[in-house]
Tab-separated table of C-alpha atoms in Angstrom:
chain	number	residue	atom	x	y	z
P	171	MET	CA	-2.543	-1.312	9.986
P	172	ALA	CA	-2.217	-3.175	6.677
P	173	HIS	CA	0.666	-0.930	5.586
P	174	ILE	CA	3.750	-1.881	7.568
P	175	PRO	CA	6.139	1.122	7.602
P	176	ASP	CA	9.928	0.988	7.215
P	177	GLY	CA	12.117	0.339	10.225
P	178	ILE	CA	10.116	-2.414	11.909
P	179	LEU	CA	10.696	-5.733	10.180
P	180	SER	CA	13.861	-7.857	10.267
P	181	ALA	CA	15.951	-8.425	7.160
P	182	PRO	CA	14.901	-12.089	6.604
P	183	VAL	CA	11.206	-11.124	6.680
P	184	LEU	CA	11.798	-8.200	4.294
P	185	ILE	CA	13.742	-10.392	1.876
P	186	GLY	CA	11.301	-13.306	2.124
P	187	GLY	CA	8.328	-11.039	1.451
P	188	GLY	CA	10.172	-9.433	-1.447
P	189	VAL	CA	10.899	-12.810	-3.032
P	190	VAL	CA	7.268	-13.986	-2.747
P	191	ALA	CA	5.923	-10.687	-4.103
P	192	ALA	CA	8.421	-10.739	-6.995
P	193	GLY	CA	7.301	-14.293	-7.802
P	194	GLY	CA	3.650	-13.244	-7.836
P	195	VAL	CA	4.386	-10.202	-9.993
P	196	ALA	CA	6.464	-12.313	-12.428
P	197	LEU	CA	3.618	-14.840	-12.692
P	198	ALA	CA	1.120	-12.024	-13.340
P	199	LEU	CA	3.363	-10.472	-16.015
P	200	ARG	CA	3.711	-13.808	-17.790
P	201	GLN	CA	-0.060	-14.247	-17.937
P	202	LEU	CA	-0.645	-10.583	-18.799
P	203	ASP	CA	-2.213	-9.731	-22.124
P	204	ASP	CA	-1.071	-6.236	-23.180
P	205	ARG	CA	-4.675	-5.281	-23.851
P	206	LEU	CA	-5.508	-5.883	-20.178
P	207	ILE	CA	-3.312	-3.030	-18.961
P	208	PRO	CA	-5.928	-0.244	-19.223
P	209	ARG	CA	-8.414	-2.525	-17.464
P	210	ILE	CA	-6.046	-3.310	-14.595
P	211	ALA	CA	-5.010	0.355	-14.298
P	212	VAL	CA	-8.553	1.698	-14.098
P	213	LEU	CA	-9.789	-1.086	-11.794
P	214	SER	CA	-6.765	-0.554	-9.595
P	215	ALA	CA	-7.741	3.122	-9.363
P	216	VAL	CA	-11.274	2.054	-8.310
P	217	PHE	CA	-9.981	-0.318	-5.608
P	218	PHE	CA	-7.758	2.514	-4.375
P	219	ALA	CA	-10.667	5.000	-4.356
P	220	GLY	CA	-12.939	2.381	-2.730
P	221	SER	CA	-10.445	1.849	0.075
P	222	LEU	CA	-10.670	5.567	0.925
P	223	ILE	CA	-14.384	5.287	1.874
P	224	ALA	CA	-14.877	5.020	5.640
P	225	VAL	CA	-17.428	2.261	6.300
P	226	PRO	CA	-19.017	2.250	9.775
P	227	VAL	CA	-18.847	-1.097	11.598
P	228	GLY	CA	-20.105	-1.077	15.172
P	229	PRO	CA	-18.666	1.873	17.098
P	230	SER	CA	-15.667	2.265	14.751
P	231	SER	CA	-15.271	2.785	11.026
P	232	VAL	CA	-13.033	0.795	8.695
P	233	HIS	CA	-11.350	1.260	5.340
P	234	LEU	CA	-11.932	-1.623	2.953
P	235	LEU	CA	-9.013	-3.641	1.560
P	236	LEU	CA	-11.005	-5.306	-1.281
P	237	GLY	CA	-8.368	-8.046	-1.634
P	238	GLY	CA	-10.939	-10.799	-2.191
P	239	LEU	CA	-12.793	-8.784	-4.828
P	240	MET	CA	-9.512	-8.009	-6.618
P	241	GLY	CA	-8.698	-11.717	-6.671
P	242	ILE	CA	-12.063	-12.506	-8.267
P	243	MET	CA	-11.850	-9.692	-10.859
P	244	LEU	CA	-8.133	-9.684	-11.676
P	245	GLY	CA	-6.794	-13.149	-10.803
P	246	THR	CA	-3.000	-13.038	-10.536
P	247	GLY	CA	-3.171	-9.463	-11.889
P	248	THR	CA	-3.999	-8.612	-8.244
P	249	PHE	CA	-0.249	-8.638	-7.509
P	250	LEU	CA	0.256	-5.890	-10.106
P	251	ALA	CA	-2.723	-3.847	-8.911
P	252	VAL	CA	-1.628	-4.058	-5.273
P	253	LEU	CA	2.021	-3.244	-6.024
P	254	VAL	CA	1.059	-0.205	-8.096
P	255	ALA	CA	-1.470	0.976	-5.496
P	256	LEU	CA	1.155	0.650	-2.743
P	257	ILE	CA	3.729	2.631	-4.756
P	258	LEU	CA	1.151	5.366	-5.305
P	259	GLN	CA	0.022	5.389	-1.663
P	260	LEU	CA	3.661	5.723	-0.654
P	261	THR	CA	4.430	8.681	-2.928
P	262	LEU	CA	1.049	10.464	-2.802
P	263	PHE	CA	0.082	9.949	0.847
P	264	GLY	CA	3.161	8.584	2.602
P	265	PHE	CA	1.490	5.324	3.741
P	266	GLY	CA	3.552	2.151	4.019
P	267	GLY	CA	7.251	1.890	3.317
P	268	LEU	CA	9.890	1.490	0.644
P	269	THR	CA	11.721	-1.580	1.946
P	270	THR	CA	8.401	-3.118	3.016
P	271	LEU	CA	6.837	-2.875	-0.476
P	272	GLY	CA	7.434	-6.597	-1.069
P	273	VAL	CA	6.067	-7.776	2.283
P	274	ASN	CA	3.029	-5.484	2.039
P	275	THR	CA	2.296	-6.598	-1.540
P	276	MET	CA	2.468	-10.232	-0.479
P	277	ASN	CA	0.264	-9.688	2.594
P	278	MET	CA	-2.453	-7.880	0.671
P	279	ALA	CA	-2.471	-9.778	-2.629
P	280	LEU	CA	-1.749	-13.417	-1.794
P	281	PRO	CA	-4.880	-14.257	0.284
P	282	GLY	CA	-7.230	-12.763	-2.331
P	283	VAL	CA	-5.520	-14.545	-5.236
P	284	LEU	CA	-5.577	-17.946	-3.489
P	285	LEU	CA	-9.196	-17.573	-2.312
P	286	ALA	CA	-10.318	-16.552	-5.793
P	287	ILE	CA	-8.629	-19.623	-7.284
P	288	ALA	CA	-10.585	-21.743	-4.781
P	289	PHE	CA	-14.005	-20.050	-4.892
P	290	GLY	CA	-13.945	-17.925	-8.067
P	291	PRO	CA	-15.242	-20.580	-10.501
P	292	VAL	CA	-18.316	-21.337	-8.348
P	293	ILE	CA	-19.008	-17.616	-7.778
P	294	ARG	CA	-18.973	-17.009	-11.537
P	295	GLN	CA	-20.993	-20.049	-12.590
P	296	THR	CA	-23.633	-20.498	-9.922
P	297	THR	CA	-27.206	-19.603	-10.868
P	298	LYS	CA	-28.283	-19.077	-7.265
P	299	PRO	CA	-27.778	-15.464	-6.107
P	300	ALA	CA	-27.807	-16.524	-2.454
P	301	VAL	CA	-24.925	-18.994	-2.962
P	302	ARG	CA	-22.972	-16.356	-4.858
P	303	ALA	CA	-23.503	-13.708	-2.181
P	304	VAL	CA	-22.509	-16.052	0.640
P	305	LEU	CA	-19.362	-17.258	-1.152
P	306	ALA	CA	-18.377	-13.722	-2.142
P	307	GLY	CA	-18.839	-12.604	1.450
P	308	LEU	CA	-16.732	-15.527	2.602
P	309	VAL	CA	-13.950	-14.654	0.143
P	310	GLY	CA	-14.068	-11.009	1.279
P	311	ALA	CA	-13.896	-11.876	4.979
P	312	LEU	CA	-11.270	-14.606	4.634
P	313	ALA	CA	-9.050	-12.398	2.453
P	314	VAL	CA	-9.102	-9.739	5.188
P	315	LEU	CA	-8.363	-12.294	7.895
P	316	GLY	CA	-5.615	-13.771	5.721
P	317	THR	CA	-4.040	-10.348	5.306
P	318	GLY	CA	-4.386	-9.689	9.042
P	319	GLY	CA	-2.806	-13.033	9.848
P	320	MET	CA	0.092	-12.395	7.485
P	321	VAL	CA	0.693	-8.877	8.854
P	322	SER	CA	0.778	-10.346	12.368
P	323	LEU	CA	3.043	-13.148	11.210
P	324	SER	CA	5.430	-10.649	9.567
P	325	LEU	CA	5.625	-8.772	12.866
P	326	GLY	CA	5.895	-11.905	15.010
P	327	LEU	CA	8.622	-13.464	12.865
P	328	SER	CA	10.645	-10.229	12.937
P	329	SER	CA	10.934	-10.106	16.698
P	330	PRO	CA	9.274	-12.026	19.546
P	331	HIS	CA	8.703	-8.656	21.266
P	332	TYR	CA	6.116	-7.773	18.617
P	333	VAL	CA	3.831	-10.689	19.524
P	334	PRO	CA	1.556	-8.598	21.822
P	335	ILE	CA	1.268	-5.915	19.106
P	336	ALA	CA	0.547	-8.597	16.517
P	337	SER	CA	-2.393	-9.856	18.554
P	338	VAL	CA	-3.787	-6.316	18.863
P	339	VAL	CA	-3.412	-5.974	15.076
P	340	ILE	CA	-5.336	-9.220	14.489
P	341	ALA	CA	-8.136	-7.952	16.730
P	342	THR	CA	-8.507	-4.767	14.657
P	343	TYR	CA	-9.062	-6.916	11.563
P	344	LEU	CA	-12.203	-8.576	12.973
P	345	PRO	CA	-14.626	-5.638	12.405
P	346	LEU	CA	-13.009	-5.056	9.010
P	347	ALA	CA	-13.664	-8.683	8.026
P	348	LEU	CA	-17.336	-8.254	8.934
P	349	GLY	CA	-17.788	-5.055	6.923
P	350	GLU	CA	-15.743	-6.405	4.035
P	351	ALA	CA	-17.890	-9.577	3.875
P	352	PHE	CA	-21.139	-7.639	3.453
P	353	VAL	CA	-19.724	-5.054	1.049
P	354	THR	CA	-17.960	-7.666	-1.125
P	355	ALA	CA	-21.168	-9.750	-1.277
P	356	ALA	CA	-23.114	-6.648	-2.373
P	357	ILE	CA	-20.523	-5.685	-5.016
P	358	VAL	CA	-20.388	-9.190	-6.503
P	359	ALA	CA	-24.204	-9.463	-6.513
P	360	PHE	CA	-24.418	-6.076	-8.246
P	361	LEU	CA	-21.844	-7.023	-10.883
P	362	ALA	CA	-23.485	-10.414	-11.498
P	363	ARG	CA	-26.797	-8.632	-12.206
P	364	VAL	CA	-25.398	-5.734	-14.229
P	365	GLN	CA	-22.260	-7.026	-15.948
P	366	PRO	CA	-21.367	-10.674	-15.270
P	367	ASP	CA	-18.294	-10.423	-17.514
P	368	ALA	CA	-16.688	-8.112	-14.963
P	369	LEU	CA	-16.172	-11.085	-12.635
P	370	LYS	CA	-13.822	-12.790	-15.108
P	371	PRO	CA	-10.124	-11.952	-14.845
P	372	ALA	CA	-9.387	-12.787	-18.492
P	373	LEU	CA	-10.423	-10.961	-21.657
P	374	SER	CA	-13.960	-11.777	-22.729
C	159	MET	CA	24.467	16.050	2.825
C	160	THR	CA	21.970	16.350	-0.022
C	161	ALA	CA	20.077	13.826	-2.090
C	162	PRO	CA	21.175	13.124	-5.687
C	163	ARG	CA	19.155	15.118	-8.201
C	164	ASP	CA	18.921	12.187	-10.579
C	165	LEU	CA	15.754	10.299	-9.610
C	166	ARG	CA	17.222	6.855	-10.310
C	167	LEU	CA	20.131	7.386	-7.954
C	168	ARG	CA	17.803	8.999	-5.434
C	169	VAL	CA	15.530	5.928	-5.365
C	170	VAL	CA	18.466	3.561	-4.889
C	171	ALA	CA	20.064	5.804	-2.246
C	172	ALA	CA	16.767	6.054	-0.343
C	173	PHE	CA	16.384	2.290	-0.452
C	174	VAL	CA	19.917	1.613	0.798
C	175	LEU	CA	19.688	4.237	3.531
C	176	ILE	CA	16.267	3.086	4.764
C	177	PHE	CA	17.338	-0.553	4.721
C	178	CYS	CA	20.447	0.287	6.788
C	179	ILE	CA	18.476	2.401	9.278
C	180	SER	CA	15.808	-0.282	9.650
C	181	GLN	CA	18.438	-2.829	10.749
C	182	VAL	CA	19.845	-0.742	13.642
C	183	HIS	CA	19.678	-2.510	17.041
C	184	TRP	CA	21.383	-0.070	19.396
C	185	LEU	CA	19.376	2.787	20.914
C	186	PRO	CA	22.056	5.572	20.847
C	187	VAL	CA	22.676	4.995	17.110
C	188	ALA	CA	18.938	5.047	16.353
C	189	VAL	CA	18.426	8.300	18.274
C	190	ALA	CA	21.467	9.884	16.594
C	191	VAL	CA	20.172	8.858	13.158
C	192	LEU	CA	16.742	10.309	13.955
C	193	ALA	CA	18.355	13.585	15.046
C	194	TRP	CA	20.444	13.648	11.867
C	195	THR	CA	17.429	13.016	9.597
C	196	ALA	CA	15.371	15.645	11.425
C	197	VAL	CA	18.139	18.231	10.941
C	198	ALA	CA	18.585	17.186	7.306
C	199	ALA	CA	14.822	17.452	6.715
C	200	TRP	CA	14.794	20.891	8.352
C	201	PHE	CA	17.629	22.136	6.140
C	202	ALA	CA	16.074	20.552	3.055
C	203	GLY	CA	13.044	22.771	3.670
C	204	LEU	CA	10.622	19.855	3.987
C	205	GLU	CA	7.098	21.137	3.463
C	206	ARG	CA	4.570	21.131	6.273
C	207	HIS	CA	2.256	18.524	4.726
C	208	LEU	CA	5.201	16.137	4.422
C	209	TRP	CA	6.074	16.596	8.124
C	210	HIS	CA	2.461	15.668	8.851
C	211	ARG	CA	3.046	12.253	7.342
C	212	LEU	CA	4.908	11.327	10.518
C	213	LEU	CA	1.439	11.154	12.079
C	214	HIS	CA	0.577	8.117	9.932
C	215	VAL	CA	2.853	5.905	11.999
C	216	GLU	CA	1.684	7.395	15.297
C	217	GLY	CA	-0.927	4.675	15.954
C	218	PHE	CA	1.747	2.024	15.715
C	219	MET	CA	4.080	4.036	17.962
C	220	LEU	CA	1.350	4.334	20.556
C	221	LEU	CA	0.922	0.542	20.514
C	222	LEU	CA	4.693	0.133	20.921
C	223	PHE	CA	4.841	2.388	23.974
C	224	LEU	CA	1.756	0.766	25.495
C	225	THR	CA	2.790	-2.870	25.015
C	226	LEU	CA	6.589	-3.160	25.091
C	227	PRO	CA	7.326	-1.657	28.550
C	228	LEU	CA	4.563	-3.804	30.069
C	229	THR	CA	5.463	-7.064	28.361
C	230	MET	CA	9.280	-7.045	28.300
C	231	PRO	CA	10.931	-8.296	31.486
C	232	GLY	CA	13.576	-6.095	33.099
C	233	GLN	CA	14.268	-3.393	35.641
C	234	PRO	CA	10.920	-1.880	36.707
C	235	ILE	CA	10.335	1.885	36.388
C	236	PHE	CA	6.996	1.885	38.147
C	237	SER	CA	4.357	-0.669	38.991
C	238	ILE	CA	0.618	-0.469	39.485
C	239	GLY	CA	-0.640	-3.569	41.274
C	240	VAL	CA	0.671	-6.572	39.355
C	241	VAL	CA	1.522	-4.553	36.245
C	242	SER	CA	5.003	-3.095	36.016
C	243	ALA	CA	6.740	-1.186	33.240
C	244	SER	CA	10.337	-2.130	32.442
C	245	LEU	CA	13.185	0.143	31.446
C	246	GLU	CA	14.263	-2.372	28.771
C	247	GLY	CA	10.813	-2.279	27.197
C	248	LEU	CA	10.784	1.512	27.162
C	249	GLY	CA	14.233	1.498	25.549
C	250	ARG	CA	13.115	-0.975	22.898
C	251	ALA	CA	9.990	1.079	22.120
C	252	THR	CA	12.123	4.228	21.793
C	253	LEU	CA	14.551	2.377	19.503
C	254	ILE	CA	11.809	1.235	17.116
C	255	ALA	CA	9.977	4.566	17.209
C	256	SER	CA	13.241	6.391	16.334
C	257	LYS	CA	13.967	4.049	13.425
C	258	VAL	CA	10.429	4.285	12.011
C	259	SER	CA	10.387	8.096	12.258
C	260	ALA	CA	13.871	8.389	10.739
C	261	CYS	CA	12.803	6.190	7.808
C	262	VAL	CA	9.668	8.279	7.196
C	263	LEU	CA	11.785	11.459	7.193
C	264	VAL	CA	14.356	10.004	4.765
C	265	LEU	CA	11.527	8.935	2.482
C	266	MET	CA	9.852	12.349	2.619
C	267	VAL	CA	13.061	14.277	2.001
C	268	MET	CA	14.141	12.075	-0.891
C	269	LEU	CA	10.890	10.963	-2.536
C	270	GLY	CA	8.182	13.044	-0.860
C	271	ASP	CA	7.193	15.217	-3.789
C	272	VAL	CA	7.965	13.012	-6.802
C	273	GLU	CA	5.204	12.706	-9.396
C	274	PRO	CA	4.194	9.047	-9.940
C	275	VAL	CA	4.864	9.254	-13.694
C	276	ARG	CA	8.473	10.334	-13.179
C	277	LEU	CA	8.915	7.691	-10.525
C	278	GLY	CA	7.582	5.074	-12.937
C	279	ALA	CA	10.066	6.167	-15.599
C	280	ALA	CA	12.959	6.098	-13.134
C	281	LEU	CA	11.974	2.637	-11.892
C	282	ARG	CA	11.726	1.514	-15.517
C	283	ASP	CA	15.347	2.591	-16.049
C	284	LEU	CA	16.298	0.664	-12.926
C	285	GLY	CA	14.943	-2.564	-14.408
C	286	LEU	CA	11.269	-2.549	-13.382
C	287	PRO	CA	9.302	-4.396	-16.110
C	288	GLU	CA	7.794	-1.948	-18.581
C	289	PRO	CA	4.107	-2.954	-18.021
C	290	ILE	CA	4.389	-1.999	-14.335
C	291	ALA	CA	5.766	1.446	-15.184
C	292	ARG	CA	2.864	1.847	-17.619
C	293	LEU	CA	0.394	0.772	-14.905
C	294	ILE	CA	1.834	3.329	-12.465
C	295	ALA	CA	1.390	6.130	-14.988
C	296	MET	CA	-2.155	5.102	-15.947
C	297	THR	CA	-3.394	4.342	-12.430
C	298	ALA	CA	-2.109	7.707	-11.191
C	299	ARG	CA	-3.843	9.407	-14.121
C	300	TYR	CA	-7.249	7.800	-13.475
C	301	LEU	CA	-7.134	7.795	-9.692
C	302	GLN	CA	-8.034	11.478	-9.439
C	303	LEU	CA	-10.843	11.090	-11.947
C	304	ILE	CA	-12.340	8.056	-10.225
C	305	ARG	CA	-12.090	9.668	-6.805
C	306	ASP	CA	-14.108	12.570	-8.198
C	307	GLU	CA	-16.641	10.128	-9.607
C	308	ALA	CA	-16.873	8.336	-6.244
C	309	ARG	CA	-17.406	11.671	-4.521
C	310	ARG	CA	-20.211	12.586	-6.930
C	311	LEU	CA	-21.974	9.243	-6.397
C	312	HIS	CA	-21.561	9.624	-2.637
C	313	ASP	CA	-22.978	13.159	-2.748
C	314	ALA	CA	-25.912	11.895	-4.820
C	315	MET	CA	-26.601	9.205	-2.188
C	316	ARG	CA	-26.521	11.779	0.579
C	317	ALA	CA	-28.775	14.122	-1.382
C	318	ARG	CA	-31.325	11.281	-1.397
C	319	GLY	CA	-31.225	11.034	2.364
C	320	PHE	CA	-28.563	8.290	2.762
C	321	ARG	CA	-26.851	8.304	6.112
C	322	ALA	CA	-24.044	5.895	6.847
C	323	GLY	CA	-24.626	3.703	9.884
C	324	SER	CA	-23.476	0.326	11.059
C	325	ASN	CA	-26.165	-1.733	9.336
C	326	ARG	CA	-26.680	-3.959	6.327
C	327	HIS	CA	-28.424	-1.239	4.345
C	328	THR	CA	-25.287	0.918	4.537
C	329	TRP	CA	-22.988	-1.943	3.567
C	330	ARG	CA	-25.199	-2.892	0.629
C	331	SER	CA	-25.386	0.740	-0.494
C	332	TYR	CA	-21.601	1.075	-0.404
C	333	GLY	CA	-21.382	-2.223	-2.288
C	334	ASN	CA	-23.639	-0.818	-4.988
C	335	LEU	CA	-21.595	2.396	-5.051
C	336	ILE	CA	-18.334	0.512	-5.618
C	337	GLY	CA	-20.051	-1.866	-8.061
C	338	MET	CA	-21.264	1.120	-10.079
C	339	LEU	CA	-17.753	2.612	-10.032
C	340	LEU	CA	-16.393	-0.708	-11.330
C	341	VAL	CA	-18.950	-0.954	-14.152
C	342	ARG	CA	-18.208	2.604	-15.254
C	343	ALA	CA	-14.468	1.975	-14.914
C	344	LEU	CA	-14.636	-1.078	-17.174
C	345	GLU	CA	-16.528	0.943	-19.767
C	346	ARG	CA	-13.937	3.694	-19.429
C	347	SER	CA	-11.040	1.272	-19.803
C	348	ARG	CA	-12.513	0.079	-23.098
C	349	ARG	CA	-12.754	3.666	-24.347
C	350	ILE	CA	-9.194	4.385	-23.198
C	351	GLU	CA	-7.894	1.360	-25.057
C	352	GLU	CA	-9.711	2.357	-28.254
C	353	ALA	CA	-8.417	5.911	-27.964
C	354	MET	CA	-4.876	4.599	-27.480
C	355	LEU	CA	-5.161	2.333	-30.522
C	356	CYS	CA	-6.548	5.246	-32.598
C	357	ARG	CA	-3.398	7.217	-31.792
C	358	GLY	CA	-1.129	4.473	-33.013
C	359	TYR	CA	-0.361	2.755	-29.723
C	360	GLY	CA	1.704	-0.347	-30.489
C	361	GLY	CA	2.083	-2.011	-27.106
C	362	ARG	CA	4.829	0.286	-25.790
C	363	PHE	CA	5.022	3.956	-24.915
C	364	PRO	CA	7.845	5.825	-26.619
C	365	ARG	CA	10.570	6.508	-24.094
C	366	ARG	CA	13.436	8.902	-24.282
C	367	ALA	CA	16.681	7.634	-22.827
C	368	GLN	CA	17.513	9.729	-19.775
C	369	ALA	CA	20.866	11.408	-19.464
C	370	PRO	CA	23.361	9.536	-17.275
C	371	PRO	CA	23.694	10.984	-13.768
C	372	SER	CA	26.305	13.714	-13.360
C	373	ARG	CA	29.509	13.183	-11.437
C	374	SER	CA	28.302	15.317	-8.517
C	375	ASP	CA	25.181	13.156	-8.313
C	376	TRP	CA	27.356	10.047	-8.065
C	377	MET	CA	29.290	11.765	-5.271
C	378	ARG	CA	26.063	12.552	-3.387
C	379	PHE	CA	24.935	8.970	-3.893
C	380	ALA	CA	28.243	7.605	-2.628
C	381	ALA	CA	28.105	9.896	0.418
C	382	LEU	CA	24.648	8.638	1.362
C	383	ALA	CA	25.575	4.980	0.784
C	384	VAL	CA	28.724	5.381	2.921
C	385	PHE	CA	26.628	7.042	5.609
C	386	GLY	CA	24.203	4.094	5.581
C	387	ILE	CA	27.027	1.588	5.905
C	388	ALA	CA	28.637	3.700	8.630
C	389	VAL	CA	25.352	3.615	10.570
C	390	ILE	CA	25.330	-0.192	10.440
C	391	GLY	CA	29.050	-0.244	11.326
C	392	ALA	CA	28.557	2.010	14.353
C	393	ASP	CA	25.611	-0.146	15.393
C	394	ARG	CA	27.495	-3.444	15.310
C	395	LEU	CA	30.762	-2.276	16.882
């Protein structure tokens, strides 16, 4: 339930989310080198395709969000990748909503971007694979929990009647955080072995 | 009432209409709007796979109908032991479910079968920064290709006896799968950029100015906008 559909949130939440998302997108555009556009487009297609894989966790299966990984690989460009992916998911598959584009972009991009600012430098520079894997897993899990918390908050702030639903939503994010932690750690370890440059958001 | 044919007006009309519907607070208005959108979708000849998209919001609806009647105080309908379902909660769940379904139908009728590239161009004309329109076009182009690549890698894993389970081996294998996709994607993005430069790409795609919307399109747009405002008016009266 990361994609909040239309018709649920209150106007202040919709507008607030839109303002934050627009700020993030404006920041990303200002830092954007024109030559990075093919890179962001193709990576964004990979994150989209990756989120379609059903990963078994316990008795259920989850679809990855990859917000933490996007933060590490794209930096603020994550806002662009998420916005574009949401527009495509809306028109191609009918997931999410039109008026909720801003809120959904904020919920999915912001945790990953902030966590990557905090942990990204260590993940890129450390020489110990174990430290890197643990930190990457942490970023993956916390990004998911951050998104879950913000989705719940968006619901809870819209109407007090949504609070029980918001707590159910948070609970569904727990298995996802577990799966996401292990998969993100594996992806980052793989990239660090095969192509360390891939972990840098800027042009190399 | 039909949607404007001009995509720019259609996007704005859909946005206004959905925003108005999403702010309805009164159950009879919400149900009437849902009925109206269902009839409009029927007459618009909405395709079957677009109707199926209503199922995407079903999980949320189920949660609404399970939680709201039990948690909202009010006149009880029935009670089992200490748990009782309230009429107010049921009404609130119906209100939200009607709004969400109506919004999905409006979206499907107006933007359900728009190609991403055309949408990107229309959004560009509406003031979306040019790099985002370019990203929409390119991501849509490579999504299909990368999904095929992911499917091939997944098939190759299965051919080697991989079976997904809830264990660390599975998670690591999927990590390697996505990591491989990323490495190949980065290589591909370099080739794409070189190919674009070889064909004289200078930082912008050429863009033809689109014709201004016709007068009848403006009329359709105005009709939809007035309808949206009327919905809010009827709701607040």
